[in-house]
Amino acid sequence: MSSQTVFRFPSGDGIDSLQTFIEPIPIIDKNEILIKVRSIALNYRDVAIATSTYPLPVKDQVIPCSDMAGEVTQVGDLVTRFSVGDSVLAPINPAFLYGPLKDEYASDSFGGPKDGMLREYIALQAHAVIKLPKSSHNFADWAAVVCTGSTVWNAFYGNTALKPGDTVLLLGTGGVSLTALIFAKAAGATTIITSSSDKKLEYVKSKFGADYTINYKTHPNWAAEVQRITNGHGVNHILEINGAATIEQSLGSVARGGVVSVIGWSQAPEKMPDVAMLSLRKGCAIRGVQGGSKQQLEESVRFMGNRELLSTVEKTFGFEKGDIIAALKYVASGEHIGKVCISLK
Ligand SMILES: NC(=O)c1ccc[n+]([C@@H]2O[C@H](COP(=O)([O-])OP(=O)(O)OC[C@H]3O[C@@H](n4cnc5c(N)ncnc54)[C@H](OP(=O)(O)O)[C@@H]3O)[C@@H](O)[C@H]2O)c1
């Protein structure tokens, strides 16, 4: 077999504009490995790209999606670290290996400026691939950790490290926040998570053991709830997944000397709070987090595998056009909890 099924967005005309193509399976060079994609995890970014609302450049006719886990089917002549049959995953940006993201490769990421993972086979340079540890996780569980795992690891350990005994606040029950909840609990932190839905909060409490929950719809001043729960101390780490829309509440929730990791973005409110003064009063750090390096992904994978951490995957869909469109629409609806994946045979 020398051809494969590939999905592309020929235009940014919406999720329904996804199209199927039959294209050659790549021929690998001596430093590459060929990977049979076994699962792809969706991110909100994929919806934004489909609907032309993504703020960064996107290549024409892009193959969407950045997160995959798969199996090695061929190994280049100079590759020694991998064998046929190895289970692997790859960072979103194959040039972002360690340290902070650099200008020269900032826009090299899969599924946006470069073709991504929504296909059966991909050839990758071996140095940018991570071998998966033996564990009970399946390919969907691993695909789900590519973007969220590296981003959360960067937020918790890329600067002021999370410590056992810290209190961590996670906003909403999406993929980033649930991954952070699982990692923070396993690292010995106390966790507080918010949601618009009591049902979702009950679920994350019973399934993932969140210590405290807050409904941000019924408590629009959720910073006051956080202060009540923490006896006025505030939280040491916050993963701010909404950006400008919720930064004032986050700064009201953070402890003195704490860290607000800015991960998501939204339109700034008409009256933007005085972020400089609010952070000065708390002596806190506000740190932008741009994904994570290969090293950070590798460390998060080791943590997940060695500690047999729970998976964030809520639902998996098939690798047919209709199923993929349904999966993207499910993510767009915001009804999901954690991660949504596309699984291939
Ligand atoms: N900087 C980076 O490297 C990076 C990496 C990954 C993701 N991101 C961005 O980070 C954001 C979150 O990503 P994700 O993958 O977790 O998205 P997701 O799975 O789509 O989850 C988003 C969740 O945010 C919650 N939410 C929406 N409005 C909220 C509000 N006002 N207050 C609190 N929570 C609210 C909702 O939770 P409930 O349904 O429970 O209310 C929703 O399910 C996205 O903007 C994404 O593009 C950035």
Short mmCIF file of C-alpha atoms and ligand atoms in Angstrom, two decimals:
data_model
loop_
_atom_site.label_atom_id
_atom_site.label_comp_id
_atom_site.label_asym_id
_atom_site.label_seq_id
_atom_site.Cartn_x
_atom_site.Cartn_y
_atom_site.Cartn_z
CA MET A 1 0.00 0.00 0.00
CA SER A 2 1.54 3.33 -1.05
CA SER A 3 -1.35 5.76 -0.55
CA GLN A 4 -3.12 7.10 2.49
CA THR A 5 -6.21 9.08 3.48
CA VAL A 6 -5.50 12.70 4.42
CA PHE A 7 -7.96 15.41 5.54
CA ARG A 8 -7.45 19.07 4.67
CA PHE A 9 -9.24 22.38 5.11
CA PRO A 10 -9.05 23.83 1.57
CA SER A 11 -10.62 27.04 2.91
CA GLY A 12 -11.40 28.42 6.35
CA ASP A 13 -15.12 28.19 5.57
CA GLY A 14 -16.05 26.24 8.67
CA ILE A 15 -15.86 22.73 10.06
CA ASP A 16 -18.08 21.31 7.27
CA SER A 17 -15.51 22.36 4.66
CA LEU A 18 -13.18 19.49 5.69
CA GLN A 19 -12.21 17.46 2.60
CA THR A 20 -10.79 13.98 2.06
CA PHE A 21 -7.76 13.37 -0.19
CA ILE A 22 -5.84 10.26 -1.20
CA GLU A 23 -2.14 11.07 -1.16
CA PRO A 24 1.15 9.14 -1.24
CA ILE A 25 2.59 7.72 1.98
CA PRO A 26 5.82 9.70 2.47
CA ILE A 27 9.16 8.09 1.64
CA ILE A 28 11.46 8.55 4.63
CA ASP A 29 15.04 9.84 4.49
CA LYS A 30 17.88 8.32 6.52
CA ASN A 31 17.18 10.39 9.66
CA GLU A 32 13.41 9.95 9.65
CA ILE A 33 10.90 7.45 10.92
CA LEU A 34 7.53 6.65 9.40
CA ILE A 35 4.68 6.66 11.91
CA LYS A 36 1.27 5.06 11.49
CA VAL A 37 -1.01 7.52 13.27
CA ARG A 38 -3.23 5.66 15.79
CA SER A 39 -4.95 8.55 17.56
CA ILE A 40 -5.31 12.31 17.15
CA ALA A 41 -6.41 14.60 19.98
CA LEU A 42 -8.35 17.75 19.11
CA ASN A 43 -7.70 21.22 20.49
CA TYR A 44 -9.82 24.35 20.32
CA ARG A 45 -7.11 25.66 17.94
CA ASP A 46 -8.35 23.12 15.31
CA VAL A 47 -11.84 24.63 15.50
CA ALA A 48 -10.39 28.15 15.28
CA ILE A 49 -8.39 27.16 12.17
CA ALA A 50 -11.47 25.57 10.56
CA THR A 51 -13.45 28.76 11.11
CA SER A 52 -10.66 31.25 10.20
CA THR A 53 -10.64 32.70 13.72
CA TYR A 54 -7.13 31.53 14.63
CA PRO A 55 -4.97 34.63 15.25
CA LEU A 56 -1.71 33.18 13.84
CA PRO A 57 -0.73 32.31 10.22
CA VAL A 58 -2.14 29.10 8.73
CA LYS A 59 -0.85 27.46 5.54
CA ASP A 60 -3.14 27.05 2.53
CA GLN A 61 -4.99 23.72 2.30
CA VAL A 62 -3.70 22.78 5.73
CA ILE A 63 -3.87 19.27 7.16
CA PRO A 64 -5.22 20.23 10.61
CA CYS A 65 -4.42 18.91 14.11
CA SER A 66 -1.19 18.92 16.07
CA ASP A 67 -1.49 16.10 18.58
CA MET A 68 -0.98 12.45 17.67
CA ALA A 69 0.28 9.17 19.05
CA GLY A 70 1.19 6.27 16.80
CA GLU A 71 3.34 3.33 15.94
CA VAL A 72 6.68 3.22 14.08
CA THR A 73 6.38 1.31 10.79
CA GLN A 74 9.73 2.18 9.14
CA VAL A 75 13.08 3.44 10.38
CA GLY A 76 15.67 5.45 8.38
CA ASP A 77 19.14 3.98 7.84
CA LEU A 78 20.85 6.30 10.37
CA VAL A 79 18.20 6.02 13.09
CA THR A 80 19.30 3.91 16.05
CA ARG A 81 16.90 4.90 18.86
CA PHE A 82 13.69 3.54 17.34
CA SER A 83 12.49 0.16 16.06
CA VAL A 84 9.47 -0.89 14.05
CA GLY A 85 6.55 -1.37 16.45
CA ASP A 86 7.61 1.32 18.98
CA SER A 87 4.77 3.47 20.33
CA VAL A 88 5.60 7.16 19.97
CA LEU A 89 4.32 10.71 20.02
CA ALA A 90 5.75 14.00 18.80
CA PRO A 91 5.78 17.57 20.12
CA ILE A 92 3.61 20.14 18.35
CA ASN A 93 6.66 22.05 17.18
CA PRO A 94 9.47 19.70 16.08
CA ALA A 95 12.13 22.45 16.39
CA PHE A 96 11.18 23.47 19.95
CA LEU A 97 13.42 21.00 21.75
CA TYR A 98 14.35 22.77 25.01
CA GLY A 99 14.37 26.20 26.74
CA PRO A 100 12.03 29.03 25.75
CA LEU A 101 10.48 29.18 22.27
CA LYS A 102 12.75 31.09 19.84
CA ASP A 103 11.80 33.48 17.04
CA GLU A 104 13.50 31.44 14.31
CA TYR A 105 11.15 28.47 14.76
CA ALA A 106 8.19 30.01 16.63
CA SER A 107 5.86 29.31 13.70
CA ASP A 108 6.96 25.76 12.86
CA SER A 109 4.07 24.01 14.57
CA PHE A 110 2.00 21.20 13.09
CA GLY A 111 -1.60 21.72 11.99
CA GLY A 112 -1.30 25.51 11.41
CA PRO A 113 1.74 26.98 9.67
CA LYS A 114 2.76 23.39 8.72
CA ASP A 115 0.64 20.40 7.74
CA GLY A 116 -0.54 18.45 10.77
CA MET A 117 -1.64 15.02 11.90
CA LEU A 118 -5.10 14.35 10.45
CA ARG A 119 -3.79 11.59 8.18
CA GLU A 120 -2.80 7.94 8.37
CA TYR A 121 1.00 8.25 8.07
CA ILE A 122 3.57 10.91 8.84
CA ALA A 123 7.36 10.97 8.39
CA LEU A 124 9.22 12.78 11.19
CA GLN A 125 12.86 13.47 12.01
CA ALA A 126 13.75 10.93 14.70
CA HIS A 127 15.22 13.56 17.05
CA ALA A 128 11.79 15.18 17.37
CA VAL A 129 9.96 12.00 18.39
CA ILE A 130 9.39 10.59 21.89
CA LYS A 131 9.21 6.88 22.65
CA LEU A 132 6.33 6.07 24.98
CA PRO A 133 6.94 4.23 28.25
CA LYS A 134 5.19 0.94 29.04
CA SER A 135 1.95 1.72 30.86
CA SER A 136 -1.76 0.94 30.76
CA HIS A 137 -2.48 3.99 28.58
CA ASN A 138 -3.82 3.62 25.05
CA PHE A 139 -2.95 5.73 21.99
CA ALA A 140 -5.83 8.18 22.64
CA ASP A 141 -4.65 8.74 26.23
CA TRP A 142 -1.18 9.57 24.91
CA ALA A 143 -2.34 11.77 22.01
CA ALA A 144 -4.37 13.73 24.57
CA VAL A 145 -1.26 14.74 26.50
CA VAL A 146 0.76 16.23 23.60
CA CYS A 147 -0.43 19.84 23.79
CA THR A 148 -1.89 19.84 27.28
CA GLY A 149 0.95 17.89 28.94
CA SER A 150 3.76 20.05 27.57
CA THR A 151 1.84 23.28 28.26
CA VAL A 152 0.92 22.30 31.82
CA TRP A 153 4.49 21.11 32.52
CA ASN A 154 5.80 24.45 31.27
CA ALA A 155 3.31 26.31 33.52
CA PHE A 156 4.14 24.24 36.62
CA TYR A 157 7.88 23.71 36.16
CA GLY A 158 9.11 26.16 33.48
CA ASN A 159 9.77 28.95 35.97
CA THR A 160 8.61 29.00 39.63
CA ALA A 161 8.12 25.28 40.27
CA LEU A 162 4.95 23.84 41.79
CA LYS A 163 5.64 22.38 45.24
CA PRO A 164 3.86 19.71 47.30
CA GLY A 165 1.44 21.52 49.60
CA ASP A 166 0.78 24.35 47.09
CA THR A 167 -2.77 25.21 46.13
CA VAL A 168 -3.59 25.30 42.41
CA LEU A 169 -6.59 26.90 40.66
CA LEU A 170 -7.81 25.58 37.31
CA LEU A 171 -10.38 27.43 35.21
CA GLY A 172 -13.05 25.35 33.45
CA THR A 173 -13.03 21.65 32.70
CA GLY A 174 -11.31 21.65 29.28
CA GLY A 175 -8.24 19.66 28.28
CA VAL A 176 -5.60 21.97 29.74
CA SER A 177 -7.35 22.34 33.10
CA LEU A 178 -8.08 18.62 33.54
CA THR A 179 -4.50 17.67 32.68
CA ALA A 180 -3.33 20.28 35.19
CA LEU A 181 -5.74 18.92 37.81
CA ILE A 182 -4.35 15.38 37.41
CA PHE A 183 -0.69 16.52 37.41
CA ALA A 184 -1.18 18.88 40.37
CA LYS A 185 -2.89 16.25 42.51
CA ALA A 186 -0.19 13.69 41.71
CA ALA A 187 2.44 16.30 42.68
CA GLY A 188 0.86 16.76 46.12
CA ALA A 189 -1.02 20.03 45.56
CA THR A 190 -4.49 20.99 46.75
CA THR A 191 -6.74 21.65 43.74
CA ILE A 192 -9.61 24.05 43.09
CA ILE A 193 -11.43 23.87 39.74
CA THR A 194 -14.18 26.05 38.27
CA SER A 195 -16.87 25.31 35.68
CA SER A 196 -20.06 26.75 34.24
CA SER A 197 -21.80 23.45 35.04
CA ASP A 198 -22.52 21.76 38.39
CA LYS A 199 -22.78 18.45 36.55
CA LYS A 200 -19.23 18.81 35.19
CA LEU A 201 -18.01 19.82 38.65
CA GLU A 202 -19.58 16.72 40.23
CA TYR A 203 -17.92 14.59 37.55
CA VAL A 204 -14.42 16.06 38.03
CA LYS A 205 -14.76 15.74 41.78
CA SER A 206 -15.78 12.08 41.68
CA LYS A 207 -13.55 10.97 38.79
CA PHE A 208 -10.41 13.10 39.29
CA GLY A 209 -10.64 13.96 43.00
CA ALA A 210 -10.70 17.78 42.72
CA ASP A 211 -10.51 19.06 46.31
CA TYR A 212 -12.78 22.11 45.84
CA THR A 213 -15.13 23.20 43.04
CA ILE A 214 -16.65 26.57 42.14
CA ASN A 215 -19.39 27.27 39.60
CA TYR A 216 -18.16 30.48 37.90
CA LYS A 217 -21.68 31.25 36.60
CA THR A 218 -23.33 31.19 40.02
CA HIS A 219 -20.21 32.81 41.58
CA PRO A 220 -19.18 35.51 39.07
CA ASN A 221 -16.88 36.89 41.79
CA TRP A 222 -15.13 33.52 42.09
CA ALA A 223 -11.98 35.14 43.49
CA ALA A 224 -13.94 35.71 46.71
CA GLU A 225 -14.77 31.97 46.85
CA VAL A 226 -11.10 31.11 46.29
CA GLN A 227 -10.12 33.44 49.15
CA ARG A 228 -12.80 31.85 51.37
CA ILE A 229 -11.58 28.31 50.57
CA THR A 230 -7.92 29.23 51.15
CA ASN A 231 -8.64 31.22 54.36
CA GLY A 232 -7.51 34.42 52.68
CA HIS A 233 -4.15 33.09 51.45
CA GLY A 234 -5.04 32.69 47.77
CA VAL A 235 -3.57 30.09 45.42
CA ASN A 236 0.07 29.54 44.44
CA HIS A 237 -0.51 28.65 40.78
CA ILE A 238 -3.34 29.61 38.40
CA LEU A 239 -3.62 28.41 34.82
CA GLU A 240 -5.38 31.35 33.15
CA ILE A 241 -7.06 29.79 30.13
CA ASN A 242 -9.29 32.79 29.31
CA GLY A 243 -6.75 35.61 29.19
CA ALA A 244 -8.06 39.15 29.45
CA ALA A 245 -11.67 38.13 30.23
CA THR A 246 -10.83 36.61 33.61
CA ILE A 247 -7.42 38.06 34.53
CA GLU A 248 -8.92 40.38 37.17
CA GLN A 249 -10.53 37.42 39.01
CA SER A 250 -7.30 35.43 38.66
CA LEU A 251 -5.29 38.28 40.18
CA GLY A 252 -7.86 38.41 42.97
CA SER A 253 -7.32 34.67 43.57
CA VAL A 254 -3.53 34.46 43.47
CA ALA A 255 -1.48 34.32 46.69
CA ARG A 256 1.26 36.82 47.41
CA GLY A 257 4.29 35.62 45.44
CA GLY A 258 2.13 33.24 43.36
CA VAL A 259 2.17 32.63 39.60
CA VAL A 260 -0.54 33.30 37.01
CA SER A 261 0.33 31.34 33.85
CA VAL A 262 -1.44 32.97 30.90
CA ILE A 263 -2.31 30.14 28.49
CA GLY A 264 -5.56 31.07 26.71
CA TRP A 265 -6.77 34.31 25.27
CA SER A 266 -10.07 36.14 24.75
CA GLN A 267 -11.23 39.55 23.69
CA ALA A 268 -10.27 42.17 26.29
CA PRO A 269 -13.24 43.54 28.27
CA GLU A 270 -14.30 47.13 27.57
CA LYS A 271 -12.80 48.22 30.87
CA MET A 272 -9.50 46.39 31.19
CA PRO A 273 -8.32 46.08 34.83
CA ASP A 274 -5.07 47.67 35.96
CA VAL A 275 -3.07 44.45 35.68
CA ALA A 276 0.22 46.15 36.59
CA MET A 277 -1.12 47.48 39.91
CA LEU A 278 -3.00 44.28 40.76
CA SER A 279 0.14 42.18 40.23
CA LEU A 280 2.31 44.67 42.13
CA ARG A 281 -0.05 44.43 45.12
CA LYS A 282 0.29 40.65 45.14
CA GLY A 283 4.00 40.52 44.32
CA CYS A 284 2.98 37.82 41.87
CA ALA A 285 4.31 36.74 38.47
CA ILE A 286 2.17 36.85 35.34
CA ARG A 287 3.86 34.58 32.83
CA GLY A 288 2.82 33.84 29.25
CA VAL A 289 3.12 30.14 28.42
CA GLN A 290 3.58 29.19 24.77
CA GLY A 291 3.11 25.44 24.68
CA GLY A 292 6.08 23.46 25.88
CA SER A 293 9.36 22.08 24.55
CA LYS A 294 10.10 18.48 23.60
CA GLN A 295 11.94 18.19 26.91
CA GLN A 296 8.86 19.37 28.84
CA LEU A 297 6.64 16.97 26.89
CA GLU A 298 9.08 14.12 27.60
CA GLU A 299 9.02 14.88 31.33
CA SER A 300 5.23 15.01 31.40
CA VAL A 301 5.02 11.70 29.50
CA ARG A 302 7.41 10.09 32.00
CA PHE A 303 5.25 11.39 34.88
CA MET A 304 2.04 10.12 33.29
CA GLY A 305 3.49 6.71 32.45
CA ASN A 306 5.44 6.03 35.64
CA ARG A 307 2.61 7.17 37.92
CA GLU A 308 -0.14 5.60 35.75
CA LEU A 309 -2.01 8.93 35.85
CA LEU A 310 -5.65 9.04 34.79
CA SER A 311 -6.51 9.86 31.18
CA THR A 312 -8.38 13.06 30.26
CA VAL A 313 -10.06 11.48 27.21
CA GLU A 314 -13.84 11.84 27.40
CA LYS A 315 -14.87 10.69 23.92
CA THR A 316 -13.30 9.14 20.83
CA PHE A 317 -14.63 9.38 17.27
CA GLY A 318 -13.75 7.44 14.10
CA PHE A 319 -11.45 8.46 11.23
CA GLU A 320 -14.28 9.05 8.72
CA LYS A 321 -15.06 12.55 7.44
CA GLY A 322 -18.51 12.61 9.14
CA ASP A 323 -17.07 11.43 12.46
CA ILE A 324 -14.25 13.99 12.37
CA ILE A 325 -16.70 16.81 11.62
CA ALA A 326 -18.89 15.61 14.53
CA ALA A 327 -15.84 15.52 16.83
CA LEU A 328 -14.79 19.08 15.87
CA LYS A 329 -18.37 20.30 16.39
CA TYR A 330 -18.43 18.64 19.81
CA VAL A 331 -15.28 20.55 20.82
CA ALA A 332 -16.75 23.76 19.36
CA SER A 333 -19.93 23.26 21.44
CA GLY A 334 -17.99 23.44 24.72
CA GLU A 335 -20.06 20.52 26.06
CA HIS A 336 -16.97 18.33 26.36
CA ILE A 337 -14.98 17.61 29.51
CA GLY A 338 -11.23 17.10 29.01
CA LYS A 339 -10.12 15.73 25.63
CA VAL A 340 -11.81 14.53 22.44
CA CYS A 341 -9.88 12.16 20.14
CA ILE A 342 -10.06 10.62 16.67
CA SER A 343 -8.95 6.99 16.67
CA LEU A 344 -7.53 5.08 13.69
CA LYS A 345 -7.24 1.32 13.27
N1 LIG B 1 -0.65 28.93 25.26
C1 LIG B 1 -0.65 27.66 24.91
O1 LIG B 1 0.39 27.07 24.68
C2 LIG B 1 -1.93 26.91 24.84
C3 LIG B 1 -1.93 25.51 24.88
C4 LIG B 1 -3.15 24.84 24.91
C5 LIG B 1 -4.33 25.56 24.87
N2 LIG B 1 -4.30 26.92 24.79
C6 LIG B 1 -5.53 27.72 24.84
O2 LIG B 1 -6.02 27.60 26.18
C7 LIG B 1 -7.44 27.62 26.19
C8 LIG B 1 -7.96 26.35 26.86
O3 LIG B 1 -7.57 25.23 26.10
P1 LIG B 1 -8.30 23.83 26.28
O4 LIG B 1 -7.66 22.89 25.33
O5 LIG B 1 -8.38 23.43 27.70
O6 LIG B 1 -9.75 24.22 25.75
P2 LIG B 1 -11.10 23.44 25.85
O7 LIG B 1 -10.88 21.97 26.06
O8 LIG B 1 -11.92 23.86 24.69
O9 LIG B 1 -11.77 23.97 27.20
C9 LIG B 1 -12.18 25.28 27.37
C10 LIG B 1 -12.99 25.35 28.67
O10 LIG B 1 -12.86 26.65 29.19
C11 LIG B 1 -13.90 26.84 30.12
N3 LIG B 1 -14.30 28.24 30.10
C12 LIG B 1 -14.87 28.95 29.11
N4 LIG B 1 -15.13 30.20 29.55
C13 LIG B 1 -14.71 30.25 30.82
C14 LIG B 1 -14.71 31.27 31.83
N5 LIG B 1 -15.20 32.46 31.59
N6 LIG B 1 -14.16 30.96 33.04
C15 LIG B 1 -13.64 29.74 33.29
N7 LIG B 1 -13.63 28.75 32.38
C16 LIG B 1 -14.17 29.01 31.18
C17 LIG B 1 -15.02 25.90 29.77
O11 LIG B 1 -15.18 25.01 30.87
P3 LIG B 1 -16.63 24.60 31.46
O12 LIG B 1 -17.35 23.97 30.30
O13 LIG B 1 -16.31 23.66 32.55
O14 LIG B 1 -17.29 25.86 31.93
C18 LIG B 1 -14.48 25.18 28.53
O15 LIG B 1 -14.85 23.84 28.47
C19 LIG B 1 -7.85 27.77 24.72
O16 LIG B 1 -8.00 29.17 24.47
C20 LIG B 1 -6.66 27.24 23.95
O17 LIG B 1 -6.59 27.74 22.64
C21 LIG B 1 -3.12 27.60 24.78
#
